[in-house]
Amino acid sequence: DTGVSQNPRHKITKRGQNVTFRCDPISEHNRLYWYRQTLGQGPEFLTYFQNEAQLEKSRLLSDRFSAERPKGSFSTLEIQRTEQGDSAMYLCASSRQGILRETQYFGPGTRLLVL
Amino acid sequence: GQQLNQSPQSMFIQEGEDVSMNCTSSSIFNTWLWYKQDPGEGPVLLIALYKAGELTSNGRLTAQFGITRKDSFLNISASIPSDVGIYFCAGQRSGNTPLVFGKGTRLSVIA
């Protein structure tokens, strides 16, 4: 078990460009969550998947953001037409549904800087 | 978005001292979690609490789930330099719901 992995770890882009991040959850974890964390704040929920189904999206997830989990394993988060306000740490977490005490485990995050 | 009220915001302590931090909410949570985050890394789970009144330890760390289900605290005994970091509390309403985080307590340990 290698834990939750995220790629890339860092991304610098120019305003207006599209970026895509990848998250590989812990194997056998069927739930996958995306959070965003800005400086001095705790992580804030963006969206979550159970298997390949996207079950909830927060109001933070504007229409420039899209997330997928096509085969119920890894997930991608795409931001189109990036803005400077999108600069943040994007965190992925996974958990296993059905066990008595379900807990979310986080990846190392992808830090995005939009110039 | 909603965030929990976490205090203190930061603390500077001498190595060997005990530390206490807490987290409160205006609404009920059925699970409370404490995470530690180092710079440039994701949060690492320290302790999970699933029952009101529960007191759980993990080495030098002890956390309690408040009886009202609206608060939790974390104690660190005999602090060491590697305890430096940001500690976050998180509440969860049920197993498949997102976590709601506090703003964190930044801990600095002076050797």
Tab-separated table of C-alpha atoms in Angstrom:
chain	number	residue	atom	x	y	z
A	1	ASP	CA	0.000	0.000	0.000
A	2	THR	CA	1.737	3.126	-1.216
A	3	GLY	CA	-0.791	5.694	0.016
A	4	VAL	CA	-2.530	8.376	-2.025
A	5	SER	CA	-0.316	9.817	-4.754
A	6	GLN	CA	-0.745	13.031	-6.704
A	7	ASN	CA	0.953	14.353	-9.816
A	8	PRO	CA	2.425	16.750	-10.508
A	9	ARG	CA	3.526	17.996	-7.117
A	10	HIS	CA	4.001	21.529	-8.437
A	11	LYS	CA	2.605	23.370	-11.425
A	12	ILE	CA	3.301	26.903	-12.606
A	13	THR	CA	1.130	28.180	-15.434
A	14	LYS	CA	0.148	31.402	-17.080
A	15	ARG	CA	-3.289	32.884	-16.656
A	16	GLY	CA	-5.690	31.530	-19.248
A	17	GLN	CA	-3.980	28.168	-19.666
A	18	ASN	CA	-5.601	24.827	-18.832
A	19	VAL	CA	-4.101	22.501	-16.233
A	20	THR	CA	-4.846	18.911	-15.251
A	21	PHE	CA	-3.940	17.132	-12.029
A	22	ARG	CA	-4.026	13.436	-11.307
A	23	CYS	CA	-4.791	11.529	-8.107
A	24	ASP	CA	-4.222	7.823	-7.493
A	25	PRO	CA	-6.077	6.699	-4.362
A	26	ILE	CA	-5.141	3.928	-1.980
A	27	SER	CA	-5.988	0.639	-3.666
A	28	GLU	CA	-9.397	-0.735	-2.610
A	29	HIS	CA	-10.569	2.739	-1.633
A	30	ASN	CA	-13.703	3.420	-3.593
A	31	ARG	CA	-14.312	6.976	-2.415
A	32	LEU	CA	-12.164	9.836	-3.657
A	33	TYR	CA	-12.346	13.481	-2.604
A	34	TRP	CA	-10.825	16.700	-3.948
A	35	TYR	CA	-10.110	19.634	-1.646
A	36	ARG	CA	-8.500	23.030	-2.193
A	37	GLN	CA	-6.325	24.771	0.380
A	38	THR	CA	-5.246	28.395	0.224
A	39	LEU	CA	-2.592	29.992	2.392
A	40	GLY	CA	-3.521	30.189	6.054
A	41	GLN	CA	-6.704	28.172	5.616
A	42	GLY	CA	-7.784	24.605	6.132
A	43	PRO	CA	-8.680	22.440	3.162
A	44	GLU	CA	-12.094	23.130	1.596
A	45	PHE	CA	-14.158	20.490	-0.146
A	46	LEU	CA	-14.544	20.621	-3.927
A	47	THR	CA	-16.079	17.329	-5.061
A	48	TYR	CA	-16.221	13.609	-4.368
A	49	PHE	CA	-16.634	10.310	-6.191
A	50	GLN	CA	-17.928	6.954	-5.143
A	51	ASN	CA	-16.434	4.557	-7.653
A	52	GLU	CA	-16.862	6.359	-11.001
A	53	ALA	CA	-19.911	8.394	-9.972
A	54	GLN	CA	-19.444	12.035	-9.005
A	55	LEU	CA	-21.864	12.350	-6.095
A	56	GLU	CA	-21.355	15.848	-4.772
A	57	LYS	CA	-19.896	19.159	-5.884
A	58	SER	CA	-19.397	22.239	-3.754
A	59	ARG	CA	-20.251	25.767	-4.813
A	60	LEU	CA	-16.491	26.399	-4.919
A	61	LEU	CA	-16.341	24.244	-8.051
A	62	SER	CA	-16.971	26.787	-10.810
A	63	ASP	CA	-17.811	25.731	-14.343
A	64	ARG	CA	-14.121	26.076	-15.251
A	65	PHE	CA	-13.399	23.067	-13.040
A	66	SER	CA	-14.151	19.513	-14.060
A	67	ALA	CA	-13.290	16.248	-12.367
A	68	GLU	CA	-13.479	12.705	-13.647
A	69	ARG	CA	-12.900	9.218	-12.372
A	70	PRO	CA	-13.587	7.157	-15.471
A	71	LYS	CA	-12.803	3.651	-14.232
A	72	GLY	CA	-13.346	4.190	-10.556
A	73	SER	CA	-9.620	4.177	-9.846
A	74	PHE	CA	-7.539	7.313	-10.501
A	75	SER	CA	-9.134	10.736	-10.854
A	76	THR	CA	-8.258	13.897	-12.758
A	77	LEU	CA	-9.104	17.485	-11.914
A	78	GLU	CA	-8.957	19.959	-14.790
A	79	ILE	CA	-9.054	23.719	-14.515
A	80	GLN	CA	-9.764	25.576	-17.732
A	81	ARG	CA	-8.788	29.193	-18.398
A	82	THR	CA	-6.891	29.459	-15.121
A	83	GLU	CA	-7.102	32.654	-13.085
A	84	GLN	CA	-4.711	33.967	-10.456
A	85	GLY	CA	-7.307	33.171	-7.797
A	86	ASP	CA	-6.964	29.496	-8.664
A	87	SER	CA	-3.483	29.478	-7.095
A	88	ALA	CA	-3.718	27.023	-4.202
A	89	MET	CA	-2.800	23.537	-3.016
A	90	TYR	CA	-5.118	20.915	-4.497
A	91	LEU	CA	-5.464	17.906	-2.235
A	92	CYS	CA	-6.897	14.496	-2.949
A	93	ALA	CA	-8.126	12.087	-0.286
A	94	SER	CA	-9.515	8.584	-0.428
A	95	SER	CA	-11.510	6.341	1.859
A	96	ARG	CA	-13.059	2.911	1.844
A	97	GLN	CA	-16.811	2.701	2.005
A	98	GLY	CA	-18.424	0.035	4.071
A	99	ILE	CA	-15.945	-0.353	6.880
A	100	LEU	CA	-17.174	0.569	10.328
A	101	ARG	CA	-14.960	3.569	10.800
A	102	GLU	CA	-14.324	5.171	7.447
A	103	THR	CA	-11.424	7.637	7.422
A	104	GLN	CA	-10.047	9.882	4.694
A	105	TYR	CA	-6.335	9.724	3.913
A	106	PHE	CA	-4.723	12.567	2.018
A	107	GLY	CA	-2.137	12.705	-0.726
A	108	PRO	CA	0.801	15.137	-0.761
A	109	GLY	CA	-1.089	17.671	-2.880
A	110	THR	CA	-0.425	19.584	-6.082
A	111	ARG	CA	0.609	23.176	-5.570
A	112	LEU	CA	-0.619	25.413	-8.393
A	113	LEU	CA	0.721	28.883	-9.094
A	114	VAL	CA	-1.013	30.938	-11.764
A	115	LEU	CA	1.042	33.876	-13.010
B	1	GLY	CA	-17.378	27.734	3.021
B	2	GLN	CA	-17.943	26.654	6.598
B	3	GLN	CA	-14.914	26.196	8.758
B	4	LEU	CA	-14.561	25.111	12.338
B	5	ASN	CA	-13.292	27.503	15.032
B	6	GLN	CA	-9.851	26.330	16.008
B	7	SER	CA	-7.680	27.900	18.702
B	8	PRO	CA	-5.131	29.048	19.364
B	9	GLN	CA	-4.129	30.234	15.915
B	10	SER	CA	-0.451	29.788	16.768
B	11	MET	CA	1.692	28.893	19.728
B	12	PHE	CA	5.359	28.973	20.649
B	13	ILE	CA	6.442	26.534	23.335
B	14	GLN	CA	9.621	25.220	24.892
B	15	GLU	CA	10.692	21.674	24.121
B	16	GLY	CA	9.297	19.355	26.783
B	17	GLU	CA	6.182	21.406	27.476
B	18	ASP	CA	2.664	20.097	27.038
B	19	VAL	CA	0.376	21.604	24.392
B	20	SER	CA	-3.376	21.898	24.226
B	21	MET	CA	-5.533	23.063	21.332
B	22	ASN	CA	-9.234	22.883	20.656
B	23	CYS	CA	-11.877	23.087	18.014
B	24	THR	CA	-15.519	24.147	18.251
B	25	SER	CA	-18.486	24.151	15.934
B	26	SER	CA	-21.995	25.558	15.960
B	27	SER	CA	-23.300	22.289	14.541
B	28	ILE	CA	-22.967	18.633	15.466
B	29	PHE	CA	-20.446	16.268	13.929
B	30	ASN	CA	-20.432	12.489	14.313
B	31	THR	CA	-16.720	12.113	13.684
B	32	TRP	CA	-13.845	14.347	14.724
B	33	LEU	CA	-10.366	14.000	13.261
B	34	TRP	CA	-7.023	15.617	13.928
B	35	TYR	CA	-4.432	15.994	11.166
B	36	LYS	CA	-0.899	17.407	11.081
B	37	GLN	CA	0.453	19.155	8.005
B	38	ASP	CA	4.093	19.919	7.256
B	39	PRO	CA	5.004	22.655	4.751
B	40	GLY	CA	4.332	21.606	1.169
B	41	GLU	CA	2.745	18.299	2.180
B	42	GLY	CA	-0.751	16.938	2.610
B	43	PRO	CA	-2.421	16.485	6.004
B	44	VAL	CA	-1.465	13.314	7.871
B	45	LEU	CA	-4.052	11.693	10.110
B	46	LEU	CA	-3.115	11.678	13.805
B	47	ILE	CA	-6.247	10.615	15.650
B	48	ALA	CA	-9.851	9.790	14.696
B	49	LEU	CA	-12.744	10.003	17.163
B	50	TYR	CA	-16.078	8.349	16.446
B	51	LYS	CA	-18.125	8.536	19.638
B	52	ALA	CA	-19.171	11.425	21.883
B	53	GLY	CA	-17.072	11.479	25.021
B	54	GLU	CA	-14.408	9.222	23.490
B	55	LEU	CA	-10.837	9.814	24.675
B	56	THR	CA	-8.163	8.354	22.401
B	57	SER	CA	-4.381	8.356	22.602
B	58	ASN	CA	-1.688	7.899	19.980
B	59	GLY	CA	1.699	7.981	21.661
B	60	ARG	CA	2.159	11.431	23.191
B	61	LEU	CA	-1.069	12.674	21.604
B	62	THR	CA	-4.459	12.516	23.286
B	63	ALA	CA	-7.712	13.738	21.798
B	64	GLN	CA	-11.272	13.876	23.062
B	65	PHE	CA	-14.617	14.015	21.301
B	66	GLY	CA	-16.776	16.514	23.189
B	67	ILE	CA	-19.932	15.217	24.824
B	68	THR	CA	-22.080	17.760	22.960
B	69	ARG	CA	-20.518	16.581	19.652
B	70	LYS	CA	-19.722	20.215	18.885
B	71	ASP	CA	-16.109	20.277	20.045
B	72	SER	CA	-12.872	18.382	20.345
B	73	PHE	CA	-9.463	18.966	21.848
B	74	LEU	CA	-5.948	17.677	21.208
B	75	ASN	CA	-3.172	17.480	23.775
B	76	ILE	CA	0.486	16.833	23.021
B	77	SER	CA	2.637	15.893	25.980
B	78	ALA	CA	6.379	16.493	26.321
B	79	SER	CA	6.734	18.285	22.982
B	80	ILE	CA	9.764	17.641	20.786
B	81	PRO	CA	11.126	19.599	17.788
B	82	SER	CA	9.483	17.296	15.238
B	83	ASP	CA	6.060	18.287	16.599
B	84	VAL	CA	6.468	21.541	14.680
B	85	GLY	CA	3.779	21.977	12.050
B	86	ILE	CA	0.170	22.959	11.543
B	87	TYR	CA	-2.500	20.947	13.322
B	88	PHE	CA	-5.975	20.814	11.817
B	89	CYS	CA	-9.191	19.582	13.309
B	90	ALA	CA	-11.859	18.254	10.961
B	91	GLY	CA	-15.469	17.301	11.520
B	92	GLN	CA	-17.529	14.867	9.516
B	93	ARG	CA	-21.279	14.409	9.703
B	94	SER	CA	-21.346	10.841	8.366
B	95	GLY	CA	-19.065	8.375	6.628
B	96	ASN	CA	-19.652	9.567	3.085
B	97	THR	CA	-19.685	13.312	3.659
B	98	PRO	CA	-16.845	15.772	3.100
B	99	LEU	CA	-14.649	16.906	5.956
B	100	VAL	CA	-15.046	20.411	7.360
B	101	PHE	CA	-11.735	21.800	8.594
B	102	GLY	CA	-10.595	24.427	11.045
B	103	LYS	CA	-8.026	27.036	10.043
B	104	GLY	CA	-5.272	25.246	11.903
B	105	THR	CA	-2.996	25.801	14.889
B	106	ARG	CA	0.608	26.540	13.953
B	107	LEU	CA	2.936	25.003	16.545
B	108	SER	CA	6.533	26.119	16.977
B	109	VAL	CA	8.824	24.326	19.413
B	110	ILE	CA	11.856	26.109	20.814
B	111	ALA	CA	14.681	23.773	21.710
